[in-house]
Structures are given as C-alpha cells and as structure tokens.
Amino acid sequence: MSRNARGYNYASIQNQPSEVLSWKSYQKFNWGKDDEEEGSIFKHITKDEVEDDPNHVYSHWHLLPDLLLERIFTYLSVEKRYMASLVCQNWSNAFYFPRVWYTFAMDDRIFTRLKFNLCVGWERYINHHRLTLFLQRKSRHIRTLIFNEMDNLMSLYEFMRISIFLTEHEKDIFDNVKTLSVLFKPKVWYEHAKDEDEIVYGTGGMMLSKLRELMGIFKELETLELKNFLLDGKDFQFMEEVCVICCETLRTLYLINLTRQSHTLLHPGAFINLTTLYISPQNIGEELIQLLGGSKVINMYIVQNKFTEQGRSIPSKIWKSCRKENSSLRVHLITEGDHTEGSTKSKREDLWQPGAPVKSILYDSPYPRMTTAQMMQVVSLYKGDLEVFAHKQLPRFYMPRVFHDRVDSSLLLLVRQCPNIHTLMVREKISTSTVLLIAHTAKNLQYFYVRINAIILKSDWPCSPEWSTEFYTWLCRASASYESMEREVSQILGYPWQALTDKQYKLVNFTVDKQHYMFSS
C-alpha cells in the first residue's frame, strides 16, 4: 500500500478488493435520509440493509484512483456525497478526503428535520446535534463557505449562532476559510403596497447582527461576496468588523445590491490590497471613486440588475482624476436580468459613467436591444477605451428584417470608432455583408460571435464612395452564401471561424478581468 504526497492511500489496481462497505464503516457520520423525514441527511441503517448479495456482479468503478474520486466527490451535494460513499470501501474513504470538503454550500434542507407545528403544519428545524458534529469534524477543511438563497432564514441564523459559539470554545473552527459568499433571497411583498416606496423587503435585525459576528471570526478572508441584502438606513455599517479584521488579506469584494436606496459605500477603500471590486450603481459615489484612485484595484465591475432603483453616474472630472492616479484601473459595465420578463426592469436606462476607463460593456439579459442612440453614446464616451461589447443570452424581442430598421450601420460605426475592440458578441439580425464589413473594419478584432439563425443571406449595403469597385464586387460575391462568408471571415481573422448555433451561442463564456483576453467555452 503506497501513500502519495497528500497522505492518501493508493492500492495497486490489480490487487484492489471489490468488497462491500463493512457494518462499522456505516457508523462513521450518520449521514443519509430518514424515511419519515424527507430531505434530512440522517439515517439509522440496520445491519440487514448492508448484507452482500452473493450473486451480484460488481463493476470496476471501485478501481477509480483516489484523485479522480476526489474530483468527482467535490461536484456532489452533501446528500449525494453520502449516498456515493455507501458504494464500496474506496468510495467510503473518499468521503473523508480533505479536498472534498474545501467547498461547503448551506441551503434550506441540509441539517434539518421536519416537525409538526399546530399553526402552520410541517416545518423544518435545524438539527443542532448534527450541525455541531459537522462543524467539529469538517470545518477545518473548508476553504469556501457559501450561504445560498434560503427561504428558512432561521436555519441560517442557527448555523451562524452555533459557528460563533464553537469558535469561542474551539479555536480551529473555520481557520482556513478564504472565501465567504452570502446570497440573500429578499422577501418582497407587493400586495398591500400602494406605491413603490411602500414595498417591504425582509432582511436585517438580528440576522445582520449575527452575520457581523460571523464575519469577525474569519481572519484570512481573501474573497467576500454579499448579494441582495437590500438594506435601508445605516444597516450596511455591519461591514465595519470585516474592514478591521481583513483590511490586509481581502483581494476580491462583491457588494451587489447591499442597499436598496442610494448610499455611497466607503468600505472598499479600507482594504489596502483589494484588486477586484463588484458593486452596484446605487452604492458608488464621488468619495469612493477618489479612494479607488489611490488603491490597488485593477478591475471594477459596476453591475446593474432588477434591484437597481437609484443608480448614480459620477461626474467625468472625478473619473479623470481617478484614472490619472490609478492608471491600471479597468471599469466594466454589466447589465444582468432574469429569464422572466415580469421580474426584470427591462425598460430602465443604462447608467453610463462619463470619463471612466470602461473596457467592457456586457448585457447578460435577454431583453436589452441594440439601438442607434446607445451606440452613439458608447462611441462618444468610450471610443478610446472599449475592448469588449457583448450581448449574452438569446433575444426575447422582435427583430426587424429591413436594413434601415436593423443595427447594421450602428455596429459598423462602433467598430470603426472604437479601434481597441477585440471581442464582439452580436445576437440581433444582421446581413452576411455586415458580418464581412465588421470583420474587415475592426483591425484588432480577435473574437467575433454571431448567431447563424440571425444572419440574413443578403448584400444590402449600397456602394460607398470610399469603396473601390473591386472591394464592392468582393463584398457582393462573399455575401452570396454562408460558406463563402465564413471562409472570408476566417481569412481576415486568421483562424477557422464559424457562425454559432443558438446552443453554441448560449455556451460562450469569457472573462474580461485581464488586458490579455482569455476565452473558454
């Protein structure tokens, strides 16, 4: 039996046994499901349930190397991870690998059991014994702690309370956590609200108090993610504890919709080694931009979504002063939206930041359209900085087929006036001749994504006085078929290029946080 550098045991594949998990191994952690308690991860297993069937023929999945098992187990939920550990001895051992527990996500059903309440019926309550056992045995392995959207906030509160209690008595709880992500699911009531100001959002009070204490126990945080808190007044000051403890360690900070109304957050300026900042438009102000000018922040993402109600545009002189002091700063404007139009503020205007070093503009929503006014605004504000312009997700709006009603001329204006564009993602209807003109005009274009279902097979551009007869003849000939269009674009870009199907278009993924563009799909 050999041992690798991580301390895991590796047996020879030829000599590795295919035995069933022994009875004593089932007593390891009491994970599983009760038949009478749907969804709880606890089960009393009888000895009769693990008797081996002598006629059963086993496969060779038990011969998987530990490294592969470790990788597979990281993708499983806690419940599925436990069920997989019942397969054989090797899979049972994989349940204990430290790297399997590097990421832990808390949700509504984990560590809970059903109890009957005379007022509301069956309810889920946290099982303190199981939660305590887990934290004592596994918390020292956790590197990334995630609190997903939860309807039962009482479970989240109890998790935080027990974690704080154990930290006071056992000093090694959560010592290795580098990333903390808290995503609240706001409770929004519209029924009795006469206007928008009377809408009630349910986050705050004792929950924030416990969260403030919890964030105070992480001494080595490098990434902090806080989303959709929608706080009012001065409740957002609960972050002061993190500013004191993690002022030197934090590298990435997400503050998405921390407040509902417009409140300038100065907390990002307290982290002296912060390099990446995600923030909502309602939480930026002149003071924050001035602080970022003297900081190490390289990428600043301004995220606008359905909860953005009172975003702000900072005066250009403030941005110019900031980019003069911090020449490495890159600003990215992102618009997000849900998949249902009823929950998306699709008619809200874009919040531009005049004078900001905007390197990318990304629409991650199916509803925003390209318009001539939008293109003119982008060109006038960011023609010397813009590198990426993209519309992700498939469109959910009517797209005209007539040339003068489409965005072909606006797209050509964009790539002509913004010479630094290296990535362009277009989902609206354009003609084959427009595709060729964009590829020919954009000198630094490297990645060009167009939907084949949105390309009209037509050469509908009139001959420009700037074009020669040979060029216009080439344009008409290359626009006659999709194959000739793809062949000519491939020759221009220098690599095999093809228009994407809708399925391929949805899978396109890229990052904009570095000057040297990185692509993955």
Coordinates of C-alpha atoms in Angstrom, one line a residue:
M1 CA 0.0 0.0 0.0
S2 CA 1.6 3.2 -1.2
R3 CA 1.0 6.8 0.1
N4 CA 1.0 9.9 -2.0
A5 CA 2.2 13.4 -1.1
R6 CA -1.3 14.3 0.2
G7 CA -1.3 11.4 2.6
Y8 CA -4.0 9.3 0.8
N9 CA -3.6 5.6 0.4
Y10 CA -3.3 4.2 -3.1
A11 CA -3.6 0.5 -3.6
S12 CA -2.5 -1.4 -6.7
I13 CA -5.3 -1.6 -9.2
Q14 CA -4.7 -5.3 -9.7
N15 CA -4.8 -6.1 -6.0
Q16 CA -7.5 -3.7 -5.0
P17 CA -10.5 -5.5 -3.4
S18 CA -14.1 -5.0 -4.5
E19 CA -15.7 -5.5 -1.1
V20 CA -18.9 -4.1 0.2
L21 CA -18.7 -1.4 2.9
S22 CA -18.5 -3.1 6.3
W23 CA -21.0 -2.5 9.1
K24 CA -18.6 -0.5 11.2
S25 CA -18.0 1.9 8.3
Y26 CA -21.6 2.8 8.3
Q27 CA -21.3 4.3 11.8
K28 CA -18.9 7.0 10.5
F29 CA -21.1 10.1 10.3
N30 CA -24.8 9.3 10.4
W31 CA -25.4 10.9 7.0
G32 CA -28.4 10.0 4.8
K33 CA -32.2 10.3 4.7
D34 CA -34.9 9.3 7.2
D35 CA -37.9 7.7 5.5
E36 CA -40.2 9.6 7.9
E37 CA -38.2 12.8 7.5
E38 CA -37.9 13.7 3.8
G39 CA -34.8 15.6 2.9
S40 CA -32.9 15.2 6.2
I41 CA -29.4 13.9 5.9
F42 CA -29.5 11.3 8.6
K43 CA -30.4 7.7 8.7
H44 CA -30.3 4.8 11.1
I45 CA -29.1 1.9 9.0
T46 CA -29.8 -1.7 10.1
K47 CA -27.4 -4.5 9.6
D48 CA -29.8 -6.3 7.3
E49 CA -29.6 -3.5 4.8
V50 CA -25.9 -4.0 4.1
E51 CA -25.9 -7.7 3.6
D52 CA -24.0 -8.7 0.5
D53 CA -25.8 -10.5 -2.3
P54 CA -23.5 -13.4 -3.4
N55 CA -25.0 -13.4 -6.9
H56 CA -24.4 -9.8 -7.6
V57 CA -21.8 -8.9 -10.2
Y58 CA -19.7 -5.9 -9.4
S59 CA -18.4 -3.4 -12.0
H60 CA -14.9 -1.8 -11.8
W61 CA -15.9 1.6 -10.7
H62 CA -14.3 0.8 -7.3
L63 CA -10.9 0.8 -9.1
L64 CA -11.0 4.6 -9.8
P65 CA -7.9 6.3 -8.5
D66 CA -8.2 8.5 -5.4
L67 CA -7.5 11.7 -7.4
L68 CA -10.5 11.0 -9.7
L69 CA -12.7 10.1 -6.8
E70 CA -11.7 13.3 -5.0
R71 CA -12.6 15.4 -8.0
I72 CA -15.9 13.6 -8.6
F73 CA -17.0 14.0 -4.9
T74 CA -16.4 17.7 -5.0
Y75 CA -19.2 18.1 -7.6
L76 CA -21.7 16.3 -5.4
S77 CA -24.1 17.8 -2.8
V78 CA -23.7 16.6 0.8
E79 CA -26.6 14.2 0.5
K80 CA -25.3 12.7 -2.8
R81 CA -21.8 12.5 -1.4
Y82 CA -23.0 10.4 1.5
M83 CA -25.0 8.1 -0.8
A84 CA -22.0 7.6 -3.1
S85 CA -19.9 6.7 0.0
L86 CA -22.0 3.6 0.5
V87 CA -21.0 2.0 -2.7
C88 CA -17.7 0.4 -1.6
Q89 CA -14.7 0.9 0.7
N90 CA -12.8 3.1 -1.6
W91 CA -15.7 5.4 -2.2
S92 CA -16.3 5.5 1.6
N93 CA -12.7 6.6 2.1
A94 CA -13.2 9.3 -0.5
F95 CA -15.9 10.8 1.8
Y96 CA -13.1 11.8 4.2
F97 CA -10.7 13.3 1.8
P98 CA -10.0 16.9 2.9
R99 CA -10.2 18.4 -0.6
V100 CA -13.7 17.0 -0.9
W101 CA -14.8 19.5 1.8
Y102 CA -12.9 22.5 0.5
T103 CA -16.3 24.0 -0.6
F104 CA -19.4 23.8 1.5
A105 CA -22.8 25.3 0.5
M106 CA -25.5 25.8 3.1
D107 CA -29.2 25.5 1.9
D108 CA -32.7 25.1 3.3
R109 CA -32.7 21.3 3.6
I110 CA -29.3 20.4 5.0
F111 CA -29.0 19.6 8.7
T112 CA -32.8 19.9 9.1
R113 CA -35.7 17.7 10.2
L114 CA -39.4 18.0 9.9
K115 CA -41.5 18.9 12.9
F116 CA -45.3 19.5 13.1
N117 CA -46.5 22.9 14.1
L118 CA -50.1 23.3 15.1
C119 CA -50.3 26.8 13.5
V120 CA -48.6 26.3 10.1
G121 CA -48.2 22.5 9.8
W122 CA -45.0 20.7 9.0
E123 CA -41.9 22.9 9.3
R124 CA -38.1 22.3 9.0
Y125 CA -35.9 22.9 12.0
I126 CA -32.2 22.8 12.2
N127 CA -30.8 19.7 14.0
H128 CA -28.2 21.2 16.3
H129 CA -26.5 17.9 17.2
R130 CA -25.8 17.0 13.5
L131 CA -24.7 20.6 12.7
T132 CA -22.3 20.6 15.7
L133 CA -20.8 17.3 14.7
F134 CA -20.2 18.5 11.2
L135 CA -18.6 21.8 12.3
Q136 CA -16.3 20.0 14.7
R137 CA -15.1 17.4 12.2
K138 CA -15.2 19.2 8.8
S139 CA -15.0 22.9 9.3
R140 CA -11.2 23.0 9.4
H141 CA -11.1 21.6 5.9
I142 CA -13.5 24.3 4.4
R143 CA -11.9 26.9 2.2
T144 CA -15.0 28.3 0.6
L145 CA -18.2 28.8 2.6
I146 CA -21.4 29.6 0.7
F147 CA -24.8 30.5 2.0
N148 CA -27.3 30.1 -0.9
E149 CA -30.7 31.7 -1.2
M150 CA -32.8 30.3 1.7
D151 CA -36.5 30.6 2.4
N152 CA -35.9 29.5 6.0
L153 CA -33.7 32.2 7.4
M154 CA -34.0 30.6 10.9
S155 CA -31.7 27.8 9.7
L156 CA -29.2 30.3 8.5
Y157 CA -29.4 32.1 11.8
E158 CA -28.8 28.9 13.8
F159 CA -25.9 27.9 11.6
M160 CA -24.2 31.3 12.3
R161 CA -25.0 31.1 16.0
I162 CA -23.6 27.7 16.5
S163 CA -20.5 28.5 14.5
I164 CA -19.8 31.6 16.6
F165 CA -20.3 29.5 19.8
L166 CA -17.9 26.8 18.7
T167 CA -15.3 29.4 17.7
E168 CA -15.3 30.7 21.2
H169 CA -14.5 27.2 22.6
E170 CA -12.6 25.6 19.8
K171 CA -10.1 28.0 18.2
D172 CA -9.6 26.0 14.9
I173 CA -13.2 26.4 13.6
F174 CA -13.1 28.0 10.1
D175 CA -9.4 28.9 10.4
N176 CA -8.8 28.0 6.7
V177 CA -11.8 29.8 5.1
K178 CA -10.6 32.0 2.3
T179 CA -14.0 32.8 0.6
L180 CA -17.3 33.7 2.2
S181 CA -20.4 34.1 0.0
V182 CA -23.8 35.2 1.3
L183 CA -26.7 35.4 -1.1
F184 CA -29.9 36.5 0.5
K185 CA -33.3 35.9 -1.0
P186 CA -35.2 39.1 -0.3
K187 CA -38.8 38.7 1.0
V188 CA -40.7 41.2 -1.1
W189 CA -44.4 42.0 -0.6
Y190 CA -46.3 43.9 -3.2
E191 CA -49.8 43.0 -2.3
H192 CA -50.7 45.9 0.1
A193 CA -48.2 48.5 -1.3
K194 CA -49.9 51.5 -2.9
D195 CA -46.7 52.7 -4.5
E196 CA -43.1 51.6 -4.8
D197 CA -42.0 53.3 -1.6
E198 CA -44.2 51.1 0.5
I199 CA -42.7 47.8 -0.7
V200 CA -41.3 45.9 2.3
Y201 CA -38.0 44.0 2.0
G202 CA -37.2 41.4 4.7
T203 CA -33.6 41.5 5.6
G204 CA -32.0 43.0 8.8
G205 CA -32.3 43.0 12.5
M206 CA -30.8 40.0 14.5
M207 CA -29.7 38.4 11.2
L208 CA -27.3 41.2 10.4
S209 CA -26.1 41.2 14.0
K210 CA -25.1 37.5 13.8
L211 CA -23.7 37.9 10.3
R212 CA -21.5 40.7 11.6
E213 CA -20.2 38.4 14.4
L214 CA -19.7 35.5 12.0
M215 CA -17.6 37.6 9.6
G216 CA -15.5 38.6 12.5
I217 CA -14.2 35.1 13.0
F218 CA -12.6 34.8 9.5
K219 CA -9.1 36.0 9.9
E220 CA -7.7 35.2 6.5
L221 CA -10.6 36.1 4.1
E222 CA -9.5 36.8 0.5
T223 CA -12.9 36.9 -1.1
L224 CA -16.1 38.3 0.3
E225 CA -19.4 38.2 -1.6
L226 CA -22.6 39.9 -0.3
K227 CA -25.6 40.0 -2.6
N228 CA -29.2 41.2 -2.5
F229 CA -29.3 42.4 1.1
L230 CA -31.4 45.5 0.1
L231 CA -30.7 47.3 3.4
D232 CA -32.1 50.6 4.5
G233 CA -30.6 53.4 6.5
K234 CA -27.3 52.7 8.3
D235 CA -27.7 48.9 8.5
F236 CA -24.9 48.5 5.9
Q237 CA -22.4 49.5 8.5
F238 CA -22.3 45.9 9.7
M239 CA -19.3 45.5 7.4
E240 CA -17.1 47.5 9.8
E241 CA -16.0 44.4 11.6
V242 CA -14.6 42.9 8.3
C243 CA -12.8 46.2 7.5
V244 CA -10.9 45.9 10.7
I245 CA -10.0 42.2 10.6
C246 CA -9.4 41.6 6.9
C247 CA -8.1 45.0 5.8
E248 CA -4.8 43.4 4.6
T249 CA -6.0 40.0 3.4
L250 CA -9.1 40.7 1.2
R251 CA -8.4 40.7 -2.5
T252 CA -12.0 40.4 -4.1
L253 CA -15.1 42.1 -2.8
Y254 CA -18.7 41.7 -4.1
L255 CA -21.2 44.3 -2.9
I256 CA -24.2 43.7 -5.1
N257 CA -27.4 45.5 -4.0
L258 CA -26.2 45.8 -0.4
T259 CA -28.6 48.7 -0.1
R260 CA -31.9 49.4 -1.8
Q261 CA -31.7 53.2 -1.9
S262 CA -28.7 55.3 -3.0
H263 CA -25.9 55.1 -0.3
T264 CA -22.2 55.6 -1.0
L265 CA -20.1 52.8 0.4
L266 CA -16.6 53.7 1.5
H267 CA -15.8 50.2 2.8
P268 CA -13.9 49.1 -0.3
G269 CA -11.3 51.8 0.4
A270 CA -10.4 50.2 3.7
F271 CA -8.9 47.1 2.1
I272 CA -5.4 48.1 1.1
N273 CA -4.7 45.0 -1.1
L274 CA -8.1 44.9 -2.8
T275 CA -7.7 44.2 -6.6
T276 CA -11.3 43.3 -7.8
L277 CA -14.5 45.1 -6.8
Y278 CA -18.1 44.2 -7.8
I279 CA -20.5 46.9 -6.8
S280 CA -24.0 48.3 -7.7
P281 CA -24.5 51.8 -9.2
Q282 CA -26.5 52.9 -6.1
N283 CA -23.5 52.3 -3.9
I284 CA -20.9 54.3 -5.7
G285 CA -20.1 58.0 -5.1
E286 CA -17.5 60.6 -5.6
E287 CA -15.8 59.8 -2.3
L288 CA -15.5 56.1 -3.3
I289 CA -14.0 56.9 -6.7
Q290 CA -11.5 59.2 -5.1
L291 CA -10.5 56.4 -2.7
L292 CA -10.1 53.9 -5.6
G293 CA -7.7 56.3 -7.3
G294 CA -5.2 55.7 -4.5
S295 CA -5.9 51.9 -4.2
K296 CA -4.6 48.8 -5.9
V297 CA -8.0 48.0 -7.5
I298 CA -7.5 46.8 -11.1
N299 CA -10.9 45.6 -12.1
M300 CA -14.1 47.4 -11.1
Y301 CA -17.4 45.8 -12.1
I302 CA -20.5 48.1 -11.9
V303 CA -23.4 45.7 -12.0
Q304 CA -27.0 46.8 -12.8
N305 CA -29.9 44.4 -12.4
K306 CA -33.6 44.3 -11.5
F307 CA -33.0 45.6 -7.9
T308 CA -31.1 48.7 -9.2
E309 CA -33.5 51.6 -8.4
Q310 CA -31.5 54.7 -7.8
G311 CA -28.2 54.2 -9.6
R312 CA -25.7 57.1 -10.0
S313 CA -23.4 58.4 -12.7
I314 CA -20.3 60.0 -11.3
P315 CA -19.1 63.3 -13.0
S316 CA -16.4 62.9 -15.6
K317 CA -13.9 65.1 -13.7
I318 CA -13.9 62.6 -10.8
W319 CA -13.3 59.7 -13.1
K320 CA -10.5 61.5 -14.9
S321 CA -8.8 62.3 -11.6
C322 CA -9.2 58.6 -10.5
R323 CA -7.7 57.2 -13.7
K324 CA -4.8 59.6 -13.5
E325 CA -3.9 58.4 -10.1
N326 CA -4.6 54.7 -10.8
S327 CA -3.6 54.1 -14.4
S328 CA -4.2 50.3 -14.1
L329 CA -8.0 50.7 -13.3
R330 CA -10.3 48.9 -15.7
V331 CA -14.1 49.5 -15.4
H332 CA -16.6 47.0 -16.7
L333 CA -20.3 47.9 -17.1
I334 CA -22.6 44.8 -16.7
T335 CA -26.4 44.6 -17.0
E336 CA -28.0 41.5 -15.7
G337 CA -31.5 40.2 -15.9
D338 CA -33.7 37.2 -15.0
H339 CA -35.2 34.8 -17.5
T340 CA -38.7 36.1 -16.9
E341 CA -39.7 39.5 -18.2
G342 CA -42.1 40.2 -15.4
S343 CA -39.2 40.2 -12.9
T344 CA -36.8 42.2 -15.0
K345 CA -36.7 46.0 -15.2
S346 CA -36.0 45.8 -18.9
K347 CA -37.1 49.4 -19.7
R348 CA -34.6 51.1 -17.3
E349 CA -31.9 53.2 -19.0
D350 CA -28.3 52.3 -18.9
L351 CA -26.3 54.1 -16.2
W352 CA -23.2 55.4 -18.1
Q353 CA -20.1 56.7 -16.3
P354 CA -18.6 59.5 -18.3
G355 CA -14.8 59.7 -18.3
A356 CA -14.4 56.3 -16.7
P357 CA -11.9 53.8 -18.2
V358 CA -14.6 51.5 -19.4
K359 CA -13.0 48.4 -21.1
S360 CA -16.1 46.2 -21.5
I361 CA -19.9 46.6 -21.8
L362 CA -21.7 43.3 -21.2
Y363 CA -25.5 42.7 -21.3
D364 CA -26.3 39.4 -19.6
S365 CA -30.1 39.6 -20.2
P366 CA -32.4 38.5 -23.0
Y367 CA -34.3 41.9 -23.2
P368 CA -31.9 44.8 -23.9
R369 CA -31.8 45.8 -27.6
M370 CA -29.1 47.5 -29.6
T371 CA -30.1 50.9 -30.6
T372 CA -28.5 53.7 -32.6
A373 CA -28.7 56.1 -29.6
Q374 CA -27.0 53.5 -27.5
M375 CA -24.2 53.1 -30.0
M376 CA -23.7 56.8 -30.3
Q377 CA -23.5 57.1 -26.6
V378 CA -20.9 54.3 -26.3
V379 CA -18.8 55.8 -29.1
S380 CA -18.8 59.4 -27.6
L381 CA -17.9 58.2 -24.1
Y382 CA -15.5 55.2 -24.5
K383 CA -14.1 55.1 -28.0
G384 CA -10.6 55.2 -26.8
D385 CA -11.0 52.6 -24.1
L386 CA -13.6 50.0 -25.1
E387 CA -12.3 46.5 -25.8
V388 CA -15.4 44.2 -25.3
F389 CA -19.0 44.7 -26.4
A390 CA -21.3 41.7 -25.9
H391 CA -24.9 40.7 -25.6
K392 CA -25.3 37.3 -24.0
Q393 CA -28.4 35.1 -23.8
L394 CA -30.8 34.6 -26.7
P395 CA -33.1 37.6 -27.5
R396 CA -36.7 37.8 -26.4
F397 CA -37.9 40.6 -28.6
Y398 CA -38.9 41.3 -32.1
M399 CA -36.1 41.9 -34.6
P400 CA -36.9 43.7 -37.9
R401 CA -35.5 42.4 -41.2
V402 CA -35.5 45.7 -43.1
F403 CA -32.0 47.2 -43.4
H404 CA -32.8 50.7 -42.2
D405 CA -34.6 49.3 -39.1
R406 CA -31.7 47.0 -38.1
V407 CA -28.5 47.8 -36.2
D408 CA -26.0 47.0 -39.1
S409 CA -24.9 50.6 -39.6
S410 CA -24.6 51.2 -35.9
L411 CA -22.4 48.2 -35.4
L412 CA -20.1 49.2 -38.2
L413 CA -19.9 52.7 -36.6
L414 CA -19.0 51.1 -33.3
V415 CA -16.1 49.0 -34.6
R416 CA -14.8 51.9 -36.8
Q417 CA -14.8 54.5 -34.0
C418 CA -13.5 52.0 -31.2
P419 CA -10.3 50.6 -32.7
N420 CA -9.4 48.7 -29.5
I421 CA -12.4 46.3 -29.7
H422 CA -11.1 42.7 -29.7
T423 CA -14.3 41.0 -28.7
L424 CA -17.8 41.5 -30.2
M425 CA -20.9 39.4 -29.5
V426 CA -23.9 40.1 -31.6
R427 CA -27.3 38.3 -31.2
E428 CA -29.5 40.5 -33.4
K429 CA -30.3 40.2 -37.1
I430 CA -27.6 41.4 -39.4
S431 CA -26.8 40.5 -43.0
T432 CA -23.9 38.5 -44.3
S433 CA -22.4 41.6 -45.9
T434 CA -22.5 43.3 -42.5
V435 CA -20.6 40.4 -40.9
L436 CA -17.9 40.8 -43.6
L437 CA -17.7 44.6 -43.2
I438 CA -17.3 44.3 -39.4
A439 CA -14.5 41.7 -39.7
H440 CA -12.8 43.9 -42.4
T441 CA -13.2 47.2 -40.5
A442 CA -12.3 46.1 -36.9
K443 CA -8.5 45.9 -37.1
N444 CA -8.0 44.4 -33.6
L445 CA -11.0 42.1 -33.6
Q446 CA -10.0 38.6 -32.3
Y447 CA -13.2 37.0 -31.1
F448 CA -16.4 37.6 -33.1
Y449 CA -19.6 35.7 -32.1
V450 CA -22.7 35.8 -34.3
R451 CA -25.8 33.6 -34.4
I452 CA -26.3 31.7 -37.7
N453 CA -30.0 31.9 -37.2
A454 CA -29.8 35.7 -37.1
I455 CA -27.7 36.2 -40.2
I456 CA -29.7 37.3 -43.3
L457 CA -28.2 35.9 -46.5
K458 CA -28.1 39.2 -48.4
S459 CA -25.8 42.0 -49.6
D460 CA -27.9 45.0 -48.8
W461 CA -25.2 47.7 -48.4
P462 CA -25.2 50.4 -51.1
C463 CA -21.8 51.1 -52.7
S464 CA -19.9 53.7 -50.6
P465 CA -17.7 56.4 -52.3
E466 CA -14.9 55.1 -50.1
W467 CA -15.0 51.6 -51.6
S468 CA -13.4 50.6 -54.8
T469 CA -15.2 48.6 -57.5
E470 CA -13.1 45.5 -56.7
F471 CA -14.0 45.7 -53.0
Y472 CA -17.7 46.1 -53.6
T473 CA -17.6 43.2 -56.0
W474 CA -15.8 41.1 -53.4
L475 CA -18.4 42.1 -50.8
C476 CA -21.3 41.0 -53.0
R477 CA -19.7 37.8 -54.0
A478 CA -18.7 36.8 -50.5
S479 CA -22.2 37.6 -49.2
A480 CA -23.9 35.2 -51.5
S481 CA -23.6 32.2 -49.2
Y482 CA -22.8 31.3 -45.6
E483 CA -19.9 29.2 -46.7
S484 CA -18.2 32.0 -48.6
M485 CA -18.9 34.4 -45.7
E486 CA -17.3 32.1 -43.2
R487 CA -14.3 31.4 -45.5
E488 CA -13.6 35.1 -46.0
V489 CA -14.0 36.0 -42.2
S490 CA -11.7 33.1 -41.4
Q491 CA -9.1 34.5 -43.7
I492 CA -9.4 38.0 -42.2
L493 CA -9.3 36.9 -38.5
G494 CA -6.5 34.3 -39.1
Y495 CA -8.2 31.3 -37.7
P496 CA -11.1 29.0 -38.7
W497 CA -14.3 31.0 -37.9
Q498 CA -17.9 29.9 -38.0
A499 CA -21.2 31.4 -37.1
L500 CA -22.7 29.8 -34.0
T501 CA -25.9 27.9 -33.4
D502 CA -28.2 29.1 -30.7
K503 CA -26.9 26.3 -28.4
Q504 CA -23.3 27.2 -29.0
Y505 CA -24.1 30.9 -28.5
K506 CA -25.6 30.2 -25.1
L507 CA -22.4 28.3 -24.0
V508 CA -20.0 31.1 -24.9
N509 CA -18.2 32.2 -21.8
F510 CA -15.3 34.7 -21.4
T511 CA -13.6 36.8 -18.8
V512 CA -12.7 40.5 -19.1
D513 CA -10.6 41.0 -16.0
K514 CA -7.3 40.9 -17.8
Q515 CA -5.9 43.1 -20.5
H516 CA -4.8 40.0 -22.4
Y517 CA -8.1 38.4 -23.2
M518 CA -8.8 34.9 -22.0
F519 CA -11.5 32.7 -23.7
S520 CA -13.2 29.5 -22.7
S521 CA -16.3 27.8 -24.0

